[in-house]
Amino acid sequence: MSPLLISHPPERRTTREQLLRRAQMLATELSQHVHTPATAPVINLCRERDHFLLLFCAALLAHRTTLLPPSPTPHVIEALKHDHPGALQLDDQALKELAQGDEISASHRHSDPSTPAATSPSPLTALLNEHAWPSPTFTAVTLHTSGSTGEAQPHRRTWQQLRSGAALLAQRLALGERRYQLIGTVPAQHTYGLETTILLPLLTEHTVCAGCPLFPEDLRSLLTALSPPRILVTSPPHLRACLESAIEWPQTELILSATAPLSAELAQQAEERFGARVLEIYGSTETGALATRRTVETPIWQPLEGVELEAANGNWIASGPHFPSCTLHDVLELDPNGPGFFLHGRSRDMLKIAGKRHSAAALSALLQAAPGVRDAVILPPEDNPWDPARVAALVVAAPPDAAAVKGWLREHVDPVFLPRPLLFVDTLPRDPSGKLPRAALIELLERRRMQDES
């Protein structure tokens, strides 16, 4: 059986069997030595993926729900603890301190490099069944929306739903018999990161890198240390930063992208620079992965096996074996020639100004393609403190050239959708997964307005 984790340097690794046995030890530690109610949930703030996996599995074995916040900021964590009295909060340092001096942490981080990868002849299913996993209906995790469409909301997923989602995603990716090594730039606390970098390797034969690199050079170093075939799990902002660097990238057989729209141009550049297939995953916190597409080939999304979409009262209802039926926040159009669909953006992104319609997401993508622009976002009129009848824009560019950006937009959009104001900023307030929380954008606009008035 292949090792579950492989960190940098590559001789430090952990097999699935080692991880699960240490998780059982940690579950016992949580039950016996932590002064919280026996069923109190665990707030998993671990950034290092091996720590996250260890704590996630331990919580499952202890029959404790894992709470995953939309961000690690203090006020978000305090609100979560207020809603869940007695919740146990653990990050990388706290996990090390909890396990200090015993085998849980030490042997997990320093596996003997001479140990063969195949340390257990047991099939993966048998290995998992050796441990006291909760019942299929147990609420294994409570995820929280990022706040990109308003207030963050909790969404519960059972252990069976998580396992079904990982199986469906593995089926869609069609990785075959090869054992891939995954590396992610997105946090495990986000639905996308949880499904791809935690559940997929935990429940399949693939390996995941323990690190969560942020900067392109760090990513290149870790990718190079991994033996092929490789999978990069990332987001459009991270991918854009990688492509803007002069780094020569090692061949990466597959790149997965989610959390924000990926342009065909950026996907094409990534396929050429990395020598990879680039697949986009469409989903949400409520549903997990719903559909995929190869962006350079088609705009049509293909649903995962068992996912059904139904129009009802102007909305779309999604159902599937790995999530409860729910209303989507996006505008879809079914493909008349097959089971796929077109995605036209979020419902609240649909703009109607002077009788004309456009999508804020499409306008943002167009603005991001303007010469010199590195990042950008269009905000709807209701979020514009200067003019509630016009869209506003926040732009990161080097150098900032308002005339050039406005000229580009005039060539591509109707004048009613030209932003007023168009503001240049040093950076956009993206969260670790690459999303832009609405509250953070409104706060940034308000600060700029107050500066203009002072």
Coordinates of C-alpha atoms in Angstrom, one line a residue:
M1 CA 0.0 0.0 0.0
S2 CA 1.4 3.4 -0.9
P3 CA 2.2 6.0 1.8
L4 CA -0.6 8.4 2.6
L5 CA 1.5 11.4 3.2
I6 CA 4.8 12.6 1.7
S7 CA 6.4 15.8 3.0
H8 CA 9.5 17.7 2.0
P9 CA 12.1 16.3 2.2
P10 CA 10.5 13.2 0.7
E11 CA 12.1 10.7 3.1
R12 CA 9.6 11.8 5.8
R13 CA 6.4 9.9 5.1
T14 CA 3.5 8.2 6.8
T15 CA 1.6 5.1 5.6
R16 CA -2.2 4.9 5.9
E17 CA -1.8 2.2 8.6
Q18 CA 0.6 4.4 10.6
L19 CA -1.8 7.4 10.3
L20 CA -4.9 5.4 11.4
R21 CA -3.2 3.8 14.4
R22 CA -1.9 7.2 15.6
A23 CA -5.3 8.7 15.0
Q24 CA -6.7 6.0 17.3
M25 CA -4.2 6.9 19.9
L26 CA -5.1 10.6 19.6
A27 CA -8.8 9.7 19.8
T28 CA -8.1 8.1 23.1
E29 CA -6.1 11.1 24.2
L30 CA -9.0 13.4 23.3
S31 CA -11.4 11.3 25.3
Q32 CA -9.2 10.8 28.4
H33 CA -7.1 13.9 28.8
V34 CA -9.0 16.8 27.3
H35 CA -11.5 18.5 29.7
T36 CA -14.4 18.8 27.2
P37 CA -17.6 16.9 26.9
A38 CA -17.1 13.5 25.3
T39 CA -19.1 14.4 22.2
A40 CA -18.0 18.0 21.9
P41 CA -17.0 18.9 18.3
V42 CA -13.4 19.6 17.2
I43 CA -12.5 22.9 15.4
N44 CA -9.7 21.7 13.1
L45 CA -7.4 24.7 12.3
C46 CA -4.4 22.7 11.2
R47 CA -2.7 24.1 8.2
E48 CA -0.2 21.3 7.7
R49 CA -2.1 18.6 5.8
D50 CA -0.7 15.7 7.8
H51 CA -1.7 17.3 11.0
F52 CA -5.2 18.0 9.6
L53 CA -5.5 14.4 8.5
L54 CA -4.4 13.1 11.9
L55 CA -6.9 15.3 13.8
F56 CA -9.7 14.7 11.3
C57 CA -9.4 10.9 11.6
A58 CA -9.0 11.1 15.4
A59 CA -12.2 13.1 15.7
L60 CA -14.0 10.5 13.5
L61 CA -12.7 7.6 15.7
A62 CA -13.8 9.5 18.8
H63 CA -17.2 10.2 17.3
R64 CA -16.7 13.9 17.4
T65 CA -17.9 16.2 14.6
T66 CA -15.2 18.3 12.9
L67 CA -16.1 22.0 12.6
L68 CA -14.4 23.8 9.6
P69 CA -14.7 27.6 9.8
P70 CA -14.8 29.8 6.7
S71 CA -11.6 31.5 7.9
P72 CA -9.2 31.3 10.9
T73 CA -9.8 34.8 12.0
P74 CA -10.4 35.3 15.8
H75 CA -13.9 36.7 15.5
V76 CA -15.0 33.8 13.3
I77 CA -13.6 31.2 15.7
E78 CA -15.2 32.9 18.7
A79 CA -18.6 32.9 17.0
L80 CA -18.1 29.2 16.2
K81 CA -17.3 28.4 19.8
H82 CA -20.3 30.5 20.9
D83 CA -22.5 28.3 18.7
H84 CA -20.9 25.1 19.9
P85 CA -20.2 25.3 23.7
G86 CA -17.3 23.1 24.7
A87 CA -15.9 22.8 21.2
L88 CA -12.2 21.9 21.2
Q89 CA -10.0 24.2 19.1
L90 CA -6.7 22.7 17.8
D91 CA -4.2 24.1 15.3
D92 CA -0.8 22.7 14.4
Q93 CA 1.0 24.0 17.5
A94 CA -1.8 22.9 19.9
L95 CA -1.8 19.4 18.3
K96 CA 1.9 19.1 18.8
E97 CA 1.6 20.2 22.5
L98 CA -1.3 17.8 23.1
A99 CA 0.9 14.9 21.7
Q100 CA 4.2 16.2 23.1
G101 CA 6.4 13.4 24.5
D102 CA 4.4 10.5 23.1
E103 CA 4.3 8.5 20.0
I104 CA 1.4 10.3 18.4
S105 CA 3.4 13.2 17.1
A106 CA 7.0 12.1 17.1
S107 CA 6.6 8.9 15.0
H108 CA 4.1 10.6 12.8
R109 CA 6.5 13.3 11.7
H110 CA 9.6 11.1 11.5
S111 CA 8.8 7.8 9.8
D112 CA 11.8 5.7 9.1
P113 CA 12.7 6.3 5.4
S114 CA 14.0 2.8 5.1
T115 CA 10.5 1.4 5.8
P116 CA 9.0 0.0 2.7
A117 CA 6.0 1.9 1.4
A118 CA 3.9 -1.3 1.4
T119 CA 3.8 -1.9 5.1
S120 CA 0.5 -3.7 5.2
P121 CA -0.8 -6.4 2.8
S122 CA -4.4 -5.6 3.9
P123 CA -6.7 -4.1 1.2
L124 CA -7.6 -0.5 2.0
T125 CA -11.2 -1.3 2.8
A126 CA -10.1 -3.9 5.3
L127 CA -7.6 -1.5 6.9
L128 CA -10.3 1.2 7.3
N129 CA -12.7 -1.4 8.8
E130 CA -10.2 -2.3 11.5
H131 CA -11.0 1.0 13.2
A132 CA -14.1 2.1 15.0
W133 CA -15.5 4.5 12.4
P134 CA -18.8 6.1 13.2
S135 CA -22.1 5.0 11.6
P136 CA -22.8 6.2 8.0
T137 CA -25.3 8.7 9.3
F138 CA -23.0 10.3 11.8
T139 CA -22.4 14.0 11.1
A140 CA -18.7 13.8 10.3
V141 CA -18.1 17.5 9.4
T142 CA -19.9 20.8 9.5
L143 CA -18.6 23.1 6.8
H144 CA -19.3 26.8 6.6
T145 CA -19.8 28.9 3.5
S146 CA -17.1 31.4 2.7
G147 CA -19.3 34.4 2.9
S148 CA -18.8 35.4 -0.7
T149 CA -22.6 35.7 -1.1
G150 CA -23.4 37.1 2.4
E151 CA -23.3 35.6 5.9
A152 CA -21.5 32.3 6.4
Q153 CA -23.9 29.4 6.9
P154 CA -23.2 25.9 8.3
H155 CA -23.7 22.8 6.2
R156 CA -23.5 19.3 7.7
R157 CA -22.2 16.2 5.9
T158 CA -22.4 12.6 7.1
W159 CA -19.6 10.1 7.0
Q160 CA -21.4 8.2 4.2
Q161 CA -21.8 11.4 2.2
L162 CA -18.1 12.2 2.5
R163 CA -17.1 8.7 1.4
S164 CA -19.6 8.7 -1.5
G165 CA -18.3 12.1 -2.7
A166 CA -14.7 10.9 -2.7
A167 CA -15.6 7.8 -4.7
L168 CA -17.6 9.8 -7.3
L169 CA -14.8 12.3 -7.7
A170 CA -12.2 9.5 -8.1
Q171 CA -14.4 7.9 -10.7
R172 CA -14.7 11.1 -12.7
L173 CA -11.0 11.9 -12.6
A174 CA -10.4 8.4 -14.2
L175 CA -6.9 8.1 -12.7
G176 CA -6.8 4.4 -13.5
E177 CA -4.3 2.1 -11.8
R178 CA -1.5 4.7 -11.4
R179 CA -0.8 6.0 -7.9
Y180 CA -0.7 9.8 -8.1
Q181 CA 0.9 12.2 -5.7
L182 CA -1.2 15.2 -4.9
I183 CA -0.2 18.6 -3.7
G184 CA -2.6 21.4 -2.8
T185 CA -2.4 25.2 -2.5
V186 CA -5.9 25.4 -1.0
P187 CA -6.7 24.8 2.7
A188 CA -8.3 21.6 3.9
Q189 CA -10.9 23.6 5.7
H190 CA -12.6 24.5 2.4
T191 CA -15.0 21.9 0.8
Y192 CA -12.8 21.7 -2.3
G193 CA -9.6 21.1 -0.3
L194 CA -11.3 18.6 2.0
E195 CA -12.6 16.5 -0.9
T196 CA -9.5 16.5 -3.0
T197 CA -6.5 16.7 -0.6
I198 CA -8.0 14.8 2.4
L199 CA -10.8 12.4 1.5
L200 CA -9.5 11.4 -2.0
P201 CA -6.1 10.2 -0.7
L202 CA -7.6 8.9 2.6
L203 CA -10.1 6.7 0.8
T204 CA -8.1 5.7 -2.3
E205 CA -4.5 4.5 -3.1
H206 CA -3.1 8.0 -3.8
T207 CA -0.6 10.1 -1.8
V208 CA -0.9 13.7 -0.7
C209 CA 1.9 16.1 0.2
A210 CA 1.8 17.3 3.8
G211 CA 2.6 20.9 2.9
C212 CA 0.3 23.7 1.7
P213 CA 2.6 26.0 -0.3
L214 CA 1.6 29.6 -0.9
F215 CA 4.3 31.1 -3.1
P216 CA 5.3 29.8 -6.5
E217 CA 8.9 28.9 -5.6
D218 CA 7.7 26.9 -2.6
L219 CA 5.3 25.0 -4.8
R220 CA 8.0 24.3 -7.4
S221 CA 10.3 23.0 -4.8
L222 CA 7.7 20.6 -3.4
L223 CA 6.4 19.5 -6.9
T224 CA 10.0 18.7 -7.9
A225 CA 10.5 16.6 -4.7
L226 CA 7.4 14.5 -5.6
S227 CA 7.9 11.6 -8.0
P228 CA 5.5 11.5 -11.0
P229 CA 2.6 11.2 -11.7
R230 CA 1.6 14.4 -10.0
I231 CA -1.7 16.3 -9.4
L232 CA -1.8 19.9 -8.5
V233 CA -5.0 21.1 -6.6
T234 CA -5.2 24.8 -6.8
S235 CA -7.4 27.9 -7.6
P236 CA -7.3 30.5 -10.4
P237 CA -5.6 33.2 -8.3
H238 CA -2.8 30.7 -7.3
L239 CA -2.5 29.4 -10.8
R240 CA -2.2 32.9 -12.3
A241 CA 0.6 33.7 -9.8
C242 CA 2.4 30.6 -10.9
L243 CA 2.1 31.5 -14.6
E244 CA 3.2 35.1 -14.0
S245 CA 6.5 33.8 -12.5
A246 CA 9.5 32.9 -14.7
I247 CA 9.7 29.5 -13.0
E248 CA 10.2 26.3 -15.1
W249 CA 7.6 23.9 -13.8
P250 CA 8.0 20.1 -13.6
Q251 CA 5.6 18.1 -15.6
T252 CA 2.3 17.7 -13.7
E253 CA -0.1 15.3 -15.2
L254 CA -3.3 16.9 -13.9
I255 CA -4.2 20.3 -12.5
L256 CA -7.5 20.7 -10.6
S257 CA -9.0 24.2 -10.3
A258 CA -12.0 25.5 -8.4
T259 CA -13.3 28.2 -6.1
A260 CA -13.5 30.8 -8.9
P261 CA -14.1 30.9 -12.7
L262 CA -11.1 29.8 -14.7
S263 CA -10.7 31.5 -18.2
A264 CA -9.9 29.3 -21.2
E265 CA -6.8 31.5 -21.8
L266 CA -5.4 30.8 -18.3
A267 CA -6.2 27.1 -18.6
Q268 CA -4.4 26.9 -22.0
Q269 CA -1.3 28.6 -20.5
A270 CA -1.3 26.2 -17.6
E271 CA -1.6 23.2 -19.8
E272 CA 1.4 24.4 -21.9
R273 CA 3.6 25.4 -19.0
F274 CA 2.9 22.4 -16.8
G275 CA 2.4 19.8 -19.5
A276 CA -0.9 19.0 -17.8
R277 CA -4.6 18.4 -18.3
V278 CA -6.5 21.2 -16.5
L279 CA -9.9 20.2 -15.1
E280 CA -12.3 22.6 -13.4
I281 CA -14.5 21.4 -10.6
Y282 CA -17.9 23.1 -10.0
G283 CA -19.4 22.7 -6.7
S284 CA -20.4 24.5 -3.4
T285 CA -20.1 24.1 0.3
E286 CA -23.6 22.8 0.3
T287 CA -23.0 20.1 -2.2
G288 CA -19.3 19.3 -2.6
A289 CA -18.2 18.6 -6.2
L290 CA -21.1 18.6 -8.6
A291 CA -19.5 18.6 -12.1
T292 CA -16.3 19.0 -14.0
R293 CA -15.1 20.2 -17.4
R294 CA -11.8 20.5 -19.3
T295 CA -11.8 24.2 -19.8
V296 CA -9.7 24.4 -23.0
E297 CA -12.1 22.0 -24.7
T298 CA -15.6 23.0 -23.8
P299 CA -17.7 25.5 -21.7
I300 CA -20.1 22.6 -20.9
W301 CA -20.1 21.1 -17.4
Q302 CA -20.7 17.4 -17.0
P303 CA -22.4 16.4 -13.7
L304 CA -20.9 13.6 -11.5
E305 CA -22.6 10.2 -11.6
G306 CA -25.9 10.4 -9.8
V307 CA -26.2 14.2 -9.7
E308 CA -29.5 15.5 -10.9
L309 CA -30.6 19.1 -11.6
E310 CA -34.2 20.3 -11.7
A311 CA -35.6 23.7 -12.4
A312 CA -38.1 24.9 -9.9
N313 CA -39.6 28.4 -9.4
G314 CA -36.8 30.2 -11.2
N315 CA -34.1 28.3 -9.3
W316 CA -32.1 25.1 -9.8
I317 CA -32.4 22.2 -7.3
A318 CA -29.5 19.8 -7.1
S319 CA -29.5 16.3 -5.6
G320 CA -27.0 13.6 -5.4
P321 CA -25.8 10.6 -3.4
H322 CA -23.1 12.7 -1.5
F323 CA -25.2 15.7 -0.4
P324 CA -28.7 16.6 0.7
S325 CA -31.0 18.2 -1.9
C326 CA -30.5 21.9 -2.0
T327 CA -31.1 25.1 -4.0
L328 CA -28.1 26.3 -6.0
H329 CA -27.1 30.0 -6.0
D330 CA -26.1 29.9 -9.6
V331 CA -27.8 30.4 -13.0
L332 CA -27.6 27.3 -15.2
E333 CA -28.7 26.4 -18.7
L334 CA -29.1 22.8 -19.7
D335 CA -27.2 21.6 -22.7
P336 CA -29.9 20.6 -25.3
N337 CA -27.5 18.0 -26.8
G338 CA -26.6 16.1 -23.7
P339 CA -26.6 15.8 -19.9
G340 CA -24.3 18.7 -19.3
F341 CA -25.0 22.4 -18.6
F342 CA -23.7 25.9 -19.0
L343 CA -22.9 28.0 -16.0
H344 CA -23.8 31.7 -16.2
G345 CA -22.7 32.8 -12.8
R346 CA -24.3 33.3 -9.4
S347 CA -27.9 34.4 -9.0
R348 CA -26.9 37.6 -7.2
D349 CA -24.2 38.2 -9.8
M350 CA -26.8 38.8 -12.5
L351 CA -26.9 42.5 -13.2
K352 CA -29.8 44.4 -14.7
I353 CA -29.0 48.0 -15.5
A354 CA -31.1 50.3 -17.8
G355 CA -32.9 47.2 -19.0
K356 CA -29.7 45.4 -20.0
R357 CA -28.3 42.2 -18.4
H358 CA -24.8 41.0 -17.6
S359 CA -23.0 38.8 -15.1
A360 CA -20.7 40.4 -12.5
A361 CA -18.6 37.2 -12.7
A362 CA -18.3 37.6 -16.5
L363 CA -17.4 41.3 -16.1
S364 CA -14.8 40.5 -13.5
A365 CA -13.2 37.9 -15.8
L366 CA -13.2 40.4 -18.6
L367 CA -11.6 43.0 -16.4
Q368 CA -8.9 40.5 -15.3
A369 CA -8.0 40.1 -18.9
A370 CA -7.3 43.8 -19.4
P371 CA -3.6 44.7 -20.2
G372 CA -1.6 45.1 -17.0
V373 CA -4.3 43.8 -14.7
R374 CA -3.3 41.1 -12.2
D375 CA -6.5 40.8 -10.3
A376 CA -9.9 42.5 -10.3
V377 CA -13.5 42.2 -9.2
I378 CA -16.8 43.9 -10.2
L379 CA -19.2 44.7 -7.4
P380 CA -23.0 45.1 -8.0
P381 CA -24.7 48.5 -7.6
E382 CA -26.2 47.6 -4.2
D383 CA -22.7 47.3 -2.9
N384 CA -21.5 50.6 -4.4
P385 CA -21.4 53.4 -1.8
W386 CA -20.7 56.1 -4.4
D387 CA -23.5 55.3 -7.0
P388 CA -26.2 52.7 -6.2
A389 CA -27.1 52.7 -9.9
R390 CA -23.7 51.6 -11.3
V391 CA -21.2 48.8 -10.7
A392 CA -17.9 49.4 -9.0
A393 CA -14.5 47.8 -9.6
L394 CA -11.5 47.0 -7.5
V395 CA -8.4 46.5 -9.6
V396 CA -4.8 45.3 -8.9
A397 CA -2.5 46.4 -11.7
A398 CA 1.2 47.2 -12.3
P399 CA 1.4 49.9 -13.1
P400 CA -2.1 51.3 -12.5
D401 CA -3.4 52.9 -15.7
A402 CA -7.0 53.9 -15.4
A403 CA -7.2 55.2 -19.0
A404 CA -5.9 51.9 -20.4
V405 CA -8.2 49.8 -18.3
K406 CA -11.3 51.9 -19.1
G407 CA -10.4 52.0 -22.8
W408 CA -10.2 48.1 -22.8
L409 CA -13.6 47.9 -21.1
R410 CA -15.2 50.4 -23.5
E411 CA -14.2 48.1 -26.4
H412 CA -15.8 45.0 -24.8
V413 CA -18.9 46.0 -22.8
D414 CA -22.0 48.2 -23.0
P415 CA -21.4 51.6 -21.4
V416 CA -24.0 51.0 -18.7
F417 CA -21.7 48.4 -17.2
L418 CA -18.6 50.6 -17.1
P419 CA -17.6 50.8 -13.4
R420 CA -17.9 54.0 -11.4
P421 CA -15.6 54.2 -9.6
L422 CA -12.7 52.1 -10.8
L423 CA -10.4 51.9 -7.8
F424 CA -6.8 50.6 -7.8
V425 CA -5.7 48.6 -4.7
D426 CA -2.6 46.8 -3.7
T427 CA -4.4 43.5 -3.3
L428 CA -7.9 42.0 -3.1
P429 CA -9.0 40.5 0.2
R430 CA -9.1 36.9 -1.0
D431 CA -9.4 34.2 1.6
P432 CA -7.0 31.2 1.6
S433 CA -9.1 29.3 -0.9
G434 CA -9.1 32.3 -3.4
K435 CA -12.6 33.4 -2.7
L436 CA -13.6 37.0 -2.1
P437 CA -16.0 37.4 0.9
R438 CA -18.6 40.0 0.2
A439 CA -18.2 41.6 3.7
A440 CA -14.5 42.1 3.1
L441 CA -15.1 43.8 -0.3
I442 CA -17.8 46.1 1.1
E443 CA -15.5 47.0 4.0
L444 CA -12.7 47.8 1.5
L445 CA -15.0 50.0 -0.6
E446 CA -16.2 51.9 2.6
R447 CA -12.6 52.5 3.7
R448 CA -11.8 54.0 0.3
R449 CA -15.0 56.1 0.3
M450 CA -14.1 57.5 3.8
Q451 CA -10.6 58.3 2.6
D452 CA -12.0 60.2 -0.4
E453 CA -14.3 62.2 1.9
S454 CA -11.7 63.1 4.5

